[in-house]
């Protein structure tokens, strides 16, 4: 066993549960939290209308149009369309798929961690995944992320088995689930290459490159490279358009064009300008100078801050404890850490070259670090159980606080619900005499609930003169503006348009403007 702590030997409640009962408990808790989020999330996410529009196109038999809507990423809207054929509302279908994927990810994560450590650690690891607020944020939304993470988790589980069992059939199973994950999100593209690199690295370091398994992987690799070369030569344009492969190729070219650690030079230029206007900017080591001299370090710190946020601060600390205290590294542990480090490096390069990173982009390295969260928690509990002066309920109290606080937050504090946008769209749908002509909008929610799908002119700039200019160019009859309730100016005026309705919720307001003409009475 990898652990020999007092907490493992104590006859507490967790020791009374076998792996199957632990899984059922975790699945039930995950489902309860997801249902809580569902109930409090009545508004579709900004990406949701895209997938619904794709699913509607597939249901009409317009395959090319559906593929063109979102860069050929088709598997998730295709599944939504499949449920739509059964008579299910498409939005409900998308949310049900996300719910199913989110809850079922518990299974491969538990099994994976159990292979790395023991059932107790697998329980803490999976419980952290179940209650972490950021990992629950998109769990029941119409988004691709839950499906991607579920498929990636199964791919990772079979990759671990392939490494330990040296079974080519399990290796192929890992590739199958990797391909399915890739159909949801393009990050999975890198997993087969990283896995093969690890297998050959292990074979060379241990001088076991002549085993049957390594030979089989080598033959598969050669055949794959040959197939890719022929396909690339014969179908280069079609291949690059498949599932955003062209985007991956362009991203991989960036380090060659800008340098591996290059970044947008405008960032440094703006920091130099800042140095001239901030207090004490003329002296050495002012804020702007420190920032532009350490841009790469700042980007890396920002990336790790994102990892800490998604993992949850307390779990991030437990992960550090686990990484520091773990000693018995074997091939499966090395594989998971290698993948975590590799994906963090890929994300760091992406952040350098693109200048931004969304929170959900770090799901993969966070998921790969989760087993060490469970191990760190188990080691902490073991140390607490070994302190005789502590009350016997201290470990239980720690566990209760550690998991209850994020669990309650995940289930109750649902973020960014644009109620006003939904109400505005539904109001337009109920007034067809107004809901006519082109509409300019700074969000997808209003057109979606107005029954327009993705048929609208998007303008993220809500400056009144800009909106008037865009509306004039496309002869728009309507403008919808979604903004914070305290945004300035308080009264928004757009040339040639008159406000017809305003909707407000706790944080946002949505204003509908109609083109001013004789029929409007103005």
mmCIF file of N, CA and C in Angstrom, residues 66-164:
data_model
loop_
_atom_site.group_PDB
_atom_site.id
_atom_site.type_symbol
_atom_site.label_atom_id
_atom_site.label_comp_id
_atom_site.label_asym_id
_atom_site.label_seq_id
_atom_site.Cartn_x
_atom_site.Cartn_y
_atom_site.Cartn_z
ATOM 1 N N UNK A 66 -25.096 23.237 -40.334
ATOM 2 C CA UNK A 66 -24.867 22.947 -38.923
ATOM 3 C C UNK A 66 -23.397 22.890 -38.580
ATOM 4 N N UNK A 67 -22.603 22.275 -39.461
ATOM 5 C CA UNK A 67 -21.161 22.184 -39.217
ATOM 6 C C UNK A 67 -20.497 23.553 -39.307
ATOM 7 N N UNK A 68 -20.987 24.395 -40.214
ATOM 8 C CA UNK A 68 -20.361 25.706 -40.414
ATOM 9 C C UNK A 68 -20.607 26.657 -39.258
ATOM 10 N N UNK A 69 -21.640 26.411 -38.464
ATOM 11 C CA UNK A 69 -21.988 27.344 -37.379
ATOM 12 C C UNK A 69 -20.892 27.431 -36.339
ATOM 13 N N UNK A 70 -20.218 26.308 -36.051
ATOM 14 C CA UNK A 70 -19.267 26.297 -34.930
ATOM 15 C C UNK A 70 -17.987 25.549 -35.262
ATOM 16 N N UNK A 71 -17.423 25.830 -36.428
ATOM 17 C CA UNK A 71 -16.126 25.268 -36.769
ATOM 18 C C UNK A 71 -16.091 23.755 -36.794
ATOM 19 N N UNK A 72 -17.179 23.126 -37.231
ATOM 20 C CA UNK A 72 -17.272 21.669 -37.393
ATOM 21 C C UNK A 72 -17.258 20.896 -36.082
ATOM 22 N N UNK A 73 -17.352 21.550 -34.930
ATOM 23 C CA UNK A 73 -17.502 20.831 -33.659
ATOM 24 C C UNK A 73 -18.955 20.356 -33.573
ATOM 25 N N UNK A 74 -19.179 19.066 -33.778
ATOM 26 C CA UNK A 74 -20.535 18.608 -34.042
ATOM 27 C C UNK A 74 -21.091 17.588 -33.048
ATOM 28 N N UNK A 75 -20.254 16.910 -32.257
ATOM 29 C CA UNK A 75 -20.737 15.753 -31.515
ATOM 30 C C UNK A 75 -21.793 16.130 -30.475
ATOM 31 N N UNK A 76 -21.562 17.220 -29.748
ATOM 32 C CA UNK A 76 -22.523 17.608 -28.704
ATOM 33 C C UNK A 76 -23.862 18.037 -29.295
ATOM 34 N N UNK A 77 -23.903 18.952 -30.275
ATOM 35 C CA UNK A 77 -25.202 19.283 -30.873
ATOM 36 C C UNK A 77 -25.852 18.100 -31.586
ATOM 37 N N UNK A 78 -25.051 17.159 -32.084
ATOM 38 C CA UNK A 78 -25.622 15.970 -32.712
ATOM 39 C C UNK A 78 -26.348 15.114 -31.670
ATOM 40 N N UNK A 79 -25.775 15.003 -30.475
ATOM 41 C CA UNK A 79 -26.443 14.279 -29.392
ATOM 42 C C UNK A 79 -27.726 14.997 -28.964
ATOM 43 N N UNK A 80 -27.670 16.328 -28.926
ATOM 44 C CA UNK A 80 -28.874 17.103 -28.600
ATOM 45 C C UNK A 80 -29.958 16.843 -29.634
ATOM 46 N N UNK A 81 -29.561 16.830 -30.909
ATOM 47 C CA UNK A 81 -30.523 16.572 -31.982
ATOM 48 C C UNK A 81 -31.124 15.173 -31.845
ATOM 49 N N UNK A 82 -30.308 14.204 -31.431
ATOM 50 C CA UNK A 82 -30.813 12.847 -31.234
ATOM 51 C C UNK A 82 -31.903 12.798 -30.187
ATOM 52 N N UNK A 83 -31.714 13.516 -29.075
ATOM 53 C CA UNK A 83 -32.762 13.573 -28.057
ATOM 54 C C UNK A 83 -33.961 14.379 -28.546
ATOM 55 N N UNK A 84 -33.675 15.373 -29.405
ATOM 56 C CA UNK A 84 -34.770 16.148 -29.984
ATOM 57 C C UNK A 84 -35.676 15.299 -30.857
ATOM 58 N N UNK A 85 -35.111 14.305 -31.530
ATOM 59 C CA UNK A 85 -35.917 13.393 -32.337
ATOM 60 C C UNK A 85 -36.920 12.622 -31.487
ATOM 61 N N UNK A 86 -36.575 12.453 -30.209
ATOM 62 C CA UNK A 86 -37.471 11.742 -29.290
ATOM 63 C C UNK A 86 -38.536 12.655 -28.711
ATOM 64 N N UNK A 87 -38.539 13.909 -29.144
ATOM 65 C CA UNK A 87 -39.566 14.846 -28.694
ATOM 66 C C UNK A 87 -39.151 15.717 -27.529
ATOM 67 N N UNK A 88 -37.889 15.634 -27.101
ATOM 68 C CA UNK A 88 -37.421 16.419 -25.964
ATOM 69 C C UNK A 88 -37.072 17.833 -26.411
ATOM 70 N N UNK A 89 -37.419 18.821 -25.594
ATOM 71 C CA UNK A 89 -37.003 20.198 -25.852
ATOM 72 C C UNK A 89 -35.491 20.253 -25.950
ATOM 73 N N UNK A 90 -34.967 20.982 -26.934
ATOM 74 C CA UNK A 90 -33.529 20.944 -27.211
ATOM 75 C C UNK A 90 -32.708 21.518 -26.065
ATOM 76 N N UNK A 91 -33.196 22.563 -25.433
ATOM 77 C CA UNK A 91 -32.453 23.125 -24.299
ATOM 78 C C UNK A 91 -32.419 22.127 -23.149
ATOM 79 N N UNK A 92 -33.545 21.520 -22.856
ATOM 80 C CA UNK A 92 -33.599 20.495 -21.801
ATOM 81 C C UNK A 92 -32.693 19.327 -22.165
ATOM 82 N N UNK A 93 -32.675 18.942 -23.435
ATOM 83 C CA UNK A 93 -31.817 17.842 -23.888
ATOM 84 C C UNK A 93 -30.351 18.165 -23.655
ATOM 85 N N UNK A 94 -29.953 19.384 -24.002
ATOM 86 C CA UNK A 94 -28.560 19.782 -23.788
ATOM 87 C C UNK A 94 -28.179 19.777 -22.328
ATOM 88 N N UNK A 95 -29.080 20.240 -21.482
ATOM 89 C CA UNK A 95 -28.801 20.271 -20.048
ATOM 90 C C UNK A 95 -28.776 18.857 -19.462
ATOM 91 N N UNK A 96 -29.664 17.987 -19.943
ATOM 92 C CA UNK A 96 -29.674 16.613 -19.458
ATOM 93 C C UNK A 96 -28.384 15.887 -19.822
ATOM 94 N N UNK A 97 -27.883 16.134 -21.026
ATOM 95 C CA UNK A 97 -26.618 15.524 -21.440
ATOM 96 C C UNK A 97 -25.481 16.004 -20.537
ATOM 97 N N UNK A 98 -25.444 17.298 -20.275
ATOM 98 C CA UNK A 98 -24.395 17.832 -19.404
ATOM 99 C C UNK A 98 -24.506 17.251 -18.001
ATOM 100 N N UNK A 99 -25.718 17.142 -17.493
ATOM 101 C CA UNK A 99 -25.942 16.535 -16.176
ATOM 102 C C UNK A 99 -25.440 15.098 -16.149
ATOM 103 N N UNK A 100 -25.782 14.327 -17.171
ATOM 104 C CA UNK A 100 -25.360 12.934 -17.240
ATOM 105 C C UNK A 100 -23.844 12.816 -17.294
ATOM 106 N N UNK A 101 -23.222 13.612 -18.135
ATOM 107 C CA UNK A 101 -21.766 13.570 -18.257
ATOM 108 C C UNK A 101 -21.091 13.987 -16.948
ATOM 109 N N UNK A 102 -21.606 15.062 -16.333
ATOM 110 C CA UNK A 102 -20.984 15.586 -15.112
ATOM 111 C C UNK A 102 -21.030 14.573 -13.983
ATOM 112 N N UNK A 103 -22.186 13.962 -13.780
ATOM 113 C CA UNK A 103 -22.328 12.993 -12.697
ATOM 114 C C UNK A 103 -21.510 11.736 -12.980
ATOM 115 N N UNK A 104 -21.540 11.251 -14.209
ATOM 116 C CA UNK A 104 -20.852 9.990 -14.526
ATOM 117 C C UNK A 104 -19.335 10.128 -14.532
ATOM 118 N N UNK A 105 -18.805 11.354 -14.591
ATOM 119 C CA UNK A 105 -17.347 11.537 -14.517
ATOM 120 C C UNK A 105 -16.808 11.065 -13.174
ATOM 121 N N UNK A 106 -17.667 11.004 -12.182
ATOM 122 C CA UNK A 106 -17.287 10.490 -10.868
ATOM 123 C C UNK A 106 -16.688 9.083 -10.975
ATOM 124 N N UNK A 107 -17.233 8.251 -11.850
ATOM 125 C CA UNK A 107 -16.820 6.848 -11.929
ATOM 126 C C UNK A 107 -15.373 6.693 -12.385
ATOM 127 N N UNK A 108 -14.976 7.236 -13.558
ATOM 128 C CA UNK A 108 -13.570 7.062 -13.958
ATOM 129 C C UNK A 108 -12.585 7.751 -13.023
ATOM 130 N N UNK A 109 -12.979 8.884 -12.431
ATOM 131 C CA UNK A 109 -12.070 9.560 -11.509
ATOM 132 C C UNK A 109 -11.827 8.702 -10.273
ATOM 133 N N UNK A 110 -12.875 8.125 -9.725
ATOM 134 C CA UNK A 110 -12.725 7.260 -8.554
ATOM 135 C C UNK A 110 -11.862 6.042 -8.887
ATOM 136 N N UNK A 111 -12.151 5.389 -10.004
ATOM 137 C CA UNK A 111 -11.402 4.190 -10.389
ATOM 138 C C UNK A 111 -9.944 4.509 -10.682
ATOM 139 N N UNK A 112 -9.703 5.658 -11.306
ATOM 140 C CA UNK A 112 -8.337 6.064 -11.611
ATOM 141 C C UNK A 112 -7.543 6.301 -10.333
ATOM 142 N N UNK A 113 -8.128 7.043 -9.394
ATOM 143 C CA UNK A 113 -7.430 7.344 -8.146
ATOM 144 C C UNK A 113 -7.242 6.088 -7.307
ATOM 145 N N UNK A 114 -8.199 5.184 -7.357
ATOM 146 C CA UNK A 114 -8.080 3.922 -6.634
ATOM 147 C C UNK A 114 -6.898 3.116 -7.145
ATOM 148 N N UNK A 115 -6.643 3.177 -8.458
ATOM 149 C CA UNK A 115 -5.479 2.485 -9.028
ATOM 150 C C UNK A 115 -4.181 3.158 -8.599
ATOM 151 N N UNK A 116 -4.224 4.477 -8.443
ATOM 152 C CA UNK A 116 -3.014 5.205 -8.041
ATOM 153 C C UNK A 116 -2.720 5.029 -6.559
ATOM 154 N N UNK A 117 -3.765 5.021 -5.721
ATOM 155 C CA UNK A 117 -3.593 4.969 -4.275
ATOM 156 C C UNK A 117 -4.455 3.857 -3.684
ATOM 157 N N UNK A 118 -5.457 4.224 -2.893
ATOM 158 C CA UNK A 118 -6.348 3.263 -2.243
ATOM 159 C C UNK A 118 -7.754 3.851 -2.245
ATOM 160 N N UNK A 119 -8.781 3.062 -1.909
ATOM 161 C CA UNK A 119 -10.156 3.575 -1.962
ATOM 162 C C UNK A 119 -10.399 4.833 -1.135
ATOM 163 N N UNK A 120 -9.792 4.941 0.050
ATOM 164 C CA UNK A 120 -10.009 6.139 0.879
ATOM 165 C C UNK A 120 -9.549 7.394 0.148
ATOM 166 N N UNK A 121 -8.379 7.344 -0.434
ATOM 167 C CA UNK A 121 -7.877 8.498 -1.189
ATOM 168 C C UNK A 121 -8.777 8.776 -2.387
ATOM 169 N N UNK A 122 -9.246 7.713 -3.037
ATOM 170 C CA UNK A 122 -10.164 7.883 -4.166
ATOM 171 C C UNK A 122 -11.445 8.581 -3.713
ATOM 172 N N UNK A 123 -11.899 8.255 -2.507
ATOM 173 C CA UNK A 123 -13.111 8.891 -1.991
ATOM 174 C C UNK A 123 -12.892 10.384 -1.782
ATOM 175 N N UNK A 124 -11.798 10.768 -1.099
ATOM 176 C CA UNK A 124 -11.530 12.198 -0.865
ATOM 177 C C UNK A 124 -11.339 12.932 -2.193
ATOM 178 N N UNK A 125 -10.633 12.315 -3.110
ATOM 179 C CA UNK A 125 -10.388 12.942 -4.417
ATOM 180 C C UNK A 125 -11.697 13.225 -5.138
ATOM 181 N N UNK A 126 -12.534 12.199 -5.218
ATOM 182 C CA UNK A 126 -13.778 12.342 -5.964
ATOM 183 C C UNK A 126 -14.745 13.272 -5.241
ATOM 184 N N UNK A 127 -14.726 13.263 -3.921
ATOM 185 C CA UNK A 127 -15.575 14.184 -3.165
ATOM 186 C C UNK A 127 -15.165 15.629 -3.427
ATOM 187 N N UNK A 128 -13.873 15.878 -3.527
ATOM 188 C CA UNK A 128 -13.400 17.228 -3.860
ATOM 189 C C UNK A 128 -13.909 17.641 -5.244
ATOM 190 N N UNK A 129 -13.868 16.719 -6.196
ATOM 191 C CA UNK A 129 -14.379 17.004 -7.540
ATOM 192 C C UNK A 129 -15.873 17.286 -7.506
ATOM 193 N N UNK A 130 -16.600 16.541 -6.697
ATOM 194 C CA UNK A 130 -18.055 16.672 -6.629
ATOM 195 C C UNK A 130 -18.477 18.024 -6.080
ATOM 196 N N UNK A 131 -17.747 18.562 -5.095
ATOM 197 C CA UNK A 131 -18.196 19.780 -4.403
ATOM 198 C C UNK A 131 -17.498 21.051 -4.872
ATOM 199 N N UNK A 132 -16.409 20.956 -5.633
ATOM 200 C CA UNK A 132 -15.668 22.162 -6.041
ATOM 201 C C UNK A 132 -16.567 23.087 -6.859
ATOM 202 N N UNK A 133 -16.769 24.329 -6.446
ATOM 203 C CA UNK A 133 -17.709 25.226 -7.138
ATOM 204 C C UNK A 133 -17.394 25.453 -8.614
ATOM 205 N N UNK A 134 -16.137 25.729 -8.938
ATOM 206 C CA UNK A 134 -15.798 26.029 -10.336
ATOM 207 C C UNK A 134 -15.957 24.821 -11.239
ATOM 208 N N UNK A 135 -15.708 23.620 -10.708
ATOM 209 C CA UNK A 135 -15.890 22.411 -11.507
ATOM 210 C C UNK A 135 -17.370 22.082 -11.691
ATOM 211 N N UNK A 136 -18.231 22.683 -10.882
ATOM 212 C CA UNK A 136 -19.677 22.507 -11.026
ATOM 213 C C UNK A 136 -20.326 23.602 -11.855
ATOM 214 N N UNK A 137 -19.570 24.644 -12.169
ATOM 215 C CA UNK A 137 -20.161 25.851 -12.757
ATOM 216 C C UNK A 137 -20.912 25.562 -14.058
ATOM 217 N N UNK A 138 -20.344 24.707 -14.922
ATOM 218 C CA UNK A 138 -20.973 24.428 -16.210
ATOM 219 C C UNK A 138 -21.611 23.042 -16.258
ATOM 220 N N UNK A 139 -21.824 22.441 -15.099
ATOM 221 C CA UNK A 139 -22.195 21.028 -15.050
ATOM 222 C C UNK A 139 -23.581 20.720 -15.612
ATOM 223 N N UNK A 140 -24.496 21.680 -15.615
ATOM 224 C CA UNK A 140 -25.833 21.428 -16.155
ATOM 225 C C UNK A 140 -26.200 22.451 -17.223
ATOM 226 N N UNK A 141 -25.204 23.124 -17.782
ATOM 227 C CA UNK A 141 -25.452 24.110 -18.817
ATOM 228 C C UNK A 141 -25.359 23.474 -20.203
ATOM 229 N N UNK A 142 -25.878 24.171 -21.195
ATOM 230 C CA UNK A 142 -25.776 23.697 -22.576
ATOM 231 C C UNK A 142 -24.377 24.057 -23.067
ATOM 232 N N UNK A 143 -23.404 23.212 -22.715
ATOM 233 C CA UNK A 143 -22.002 23.439 -23.051
ATOM 234 C C UNK A 143 -21.317 22.098 -23.290
ATOM 235 N N UNK A 144 -20.193 22.160 -24.016
ATOM 236 C CA UNK A 144 -19.463 20.946 -24.376
ATOM 237 C C UNK A 144 -18.568 20.430 -23.259
ATOM 238 N N UNK A 145 -18.252 21.262 -22.289
ATOM 239 C CA UNK A 145 -17.214 20.931 -21.306
ATOM 240 C C UNK A 145 -17.497 19.677 -20.483
ATOM 241 N N UNK A 146 -18.734 19.461 -19.982
ATOM 242 C CA UNK A 146 -18.975 18.231 -19.213
ATOM 243 C C UNK A 146 -18.730 16.964 -20.023
ATOM 244 N N UNK A 147 -19.155 16.960 -21.283
ATOM 245 C CA UNK A 147 -18.920 15.799 -22.131
ATOM 246 C C UNK A 147 -17.446 15.570 -22.376
ATOM 247 N N UNK A 148 -16.721 16.642 -22.612
ATOM 248 C CA UNK A 148 -15.275 16.535 -22.819
ATOM 249 C C UNK A 148 -14.591 15.953 -21.599
ATOM 250 N N UNK A 149 -14.911 16.479 -20.424
ATOM 251 C CA UNK A 149 -14.222 16.031 -19.216
ATOM 252 C C UNK A 149 -14.538 14.567 -18.916
ATOM 253 N N UNK A 150 -15.767 14.146 -19.184
ATOM 254 C CA UNK A 150 -16.145 12.748 -18.957
ATOM 255 C C UNK A 150 -15.351 11.819 -19.871
ATOM 256 N N UNK A 151 -15.313 12.123 -21.162
ATOM 257 C CA UNK A 151 -14.564 11.287 -22.110
ATOM 258 C C UNK A 151 -13.066 11.300 -21.805
ATOM 259 N N UNK A 152 -12.544 12.472 -21.414
ATOM 260 C CA UNK A 152 -11.133 12.580 -21.077
ATOM 261 C C UNK A 152 -10.812 11.726 -19.860
ATOM 262 N N UNK A 153 -11.724 11.704 -18.886
ATOM 263 C CA UNK A 153 -11.503 10.907 -17.675
ATOM 264 C C UNK A 153 -11.411 9.420 -18.008
ATOM 265 N N UNK A 154 -12.301 8.934 -18.876
ATOM 266 C CA UNK A 154 -12.234 7.530 -19.279
ATOM 267 C C UNK A 154 -10.964 7.246 -20.065
ATOM 268 N N UNK A 155 -10.571 8.176 -20.941
ATOM 269 C CA UNK A 155 -9.326 8.004 -21.696
ATOM 270 C C UNK A 155 -8.137 7.898 -20.751
ATOM 271 N N UNK A 156 -8.129 8.726 -19.721
ATOM 272 C CA UNK A 156 -7.035 8.718 -18.757
ATOM 273 C C UNK A 156 -7.011 7.419 -17.959
ATOM 274 N N UNK A 157 -8.180 6.935 -17.568
ATOM 275 C CA UNK A 157 -8.247 5.671 -16.827
ATOM 276 C C UNK A 157 -7.674 4.525 -17.653
ATOM 277 N N UNK A 158 -8.055 4.443 -18.914
ATOM 278 C CA UNK A 158 -7.536 3.368 -19.762
ATOM 279 C C UNK A 158 -6.055 3.575 -20.096
ATOM 280 N N UNK A 159 -5.603 4.826 -20.132
ATOM 281 C CA UNK A 159 -4.168 5.077 -20.327
ATOM 282 C C UNK A 159 -3.377 4.544 -19.143
ATOM 283 N N UNK A 160 -3.871 4.750 -17.928
ATOM 284 C CA UNK A 160 -3.208 4.208 -16.737
ATOM 285 C C UNK A 160 -3.168 2.684 -16.785
ATOM 286 N N UNK A 161 -4.272 2.088 -17.180
ATOM 287 C CA UNK A 161 -4.299 0.634 -17.284
ATOM 288 C C UNK A 161 -3.330 0.137 -18.355
ATOM 289 N N UNK A 162 -3.247 0.859 -19.464
ATOM 290 C CA UNK A 162 -2.328 0.453 -20.529
ATOM 291 C C UNK A 162 -0.887 0.477 -20.053
ATOM 292 N N UNK A 163 -0.545 1.481 -19.242
ATOM 293 C CA UNK A 163 0.822 1.596 -18.733
ATOM 294 C C UNK A 163 1.136 0.466 -17.757
ATOM 295 N N UNK A 164 0.199 0.158 -16.876
ATOM 296 C CA UNK A 164 0.460 -0.860 -15.851
ATOM 297 C C UNK A 164 0.303 -2.279 -16.379
#
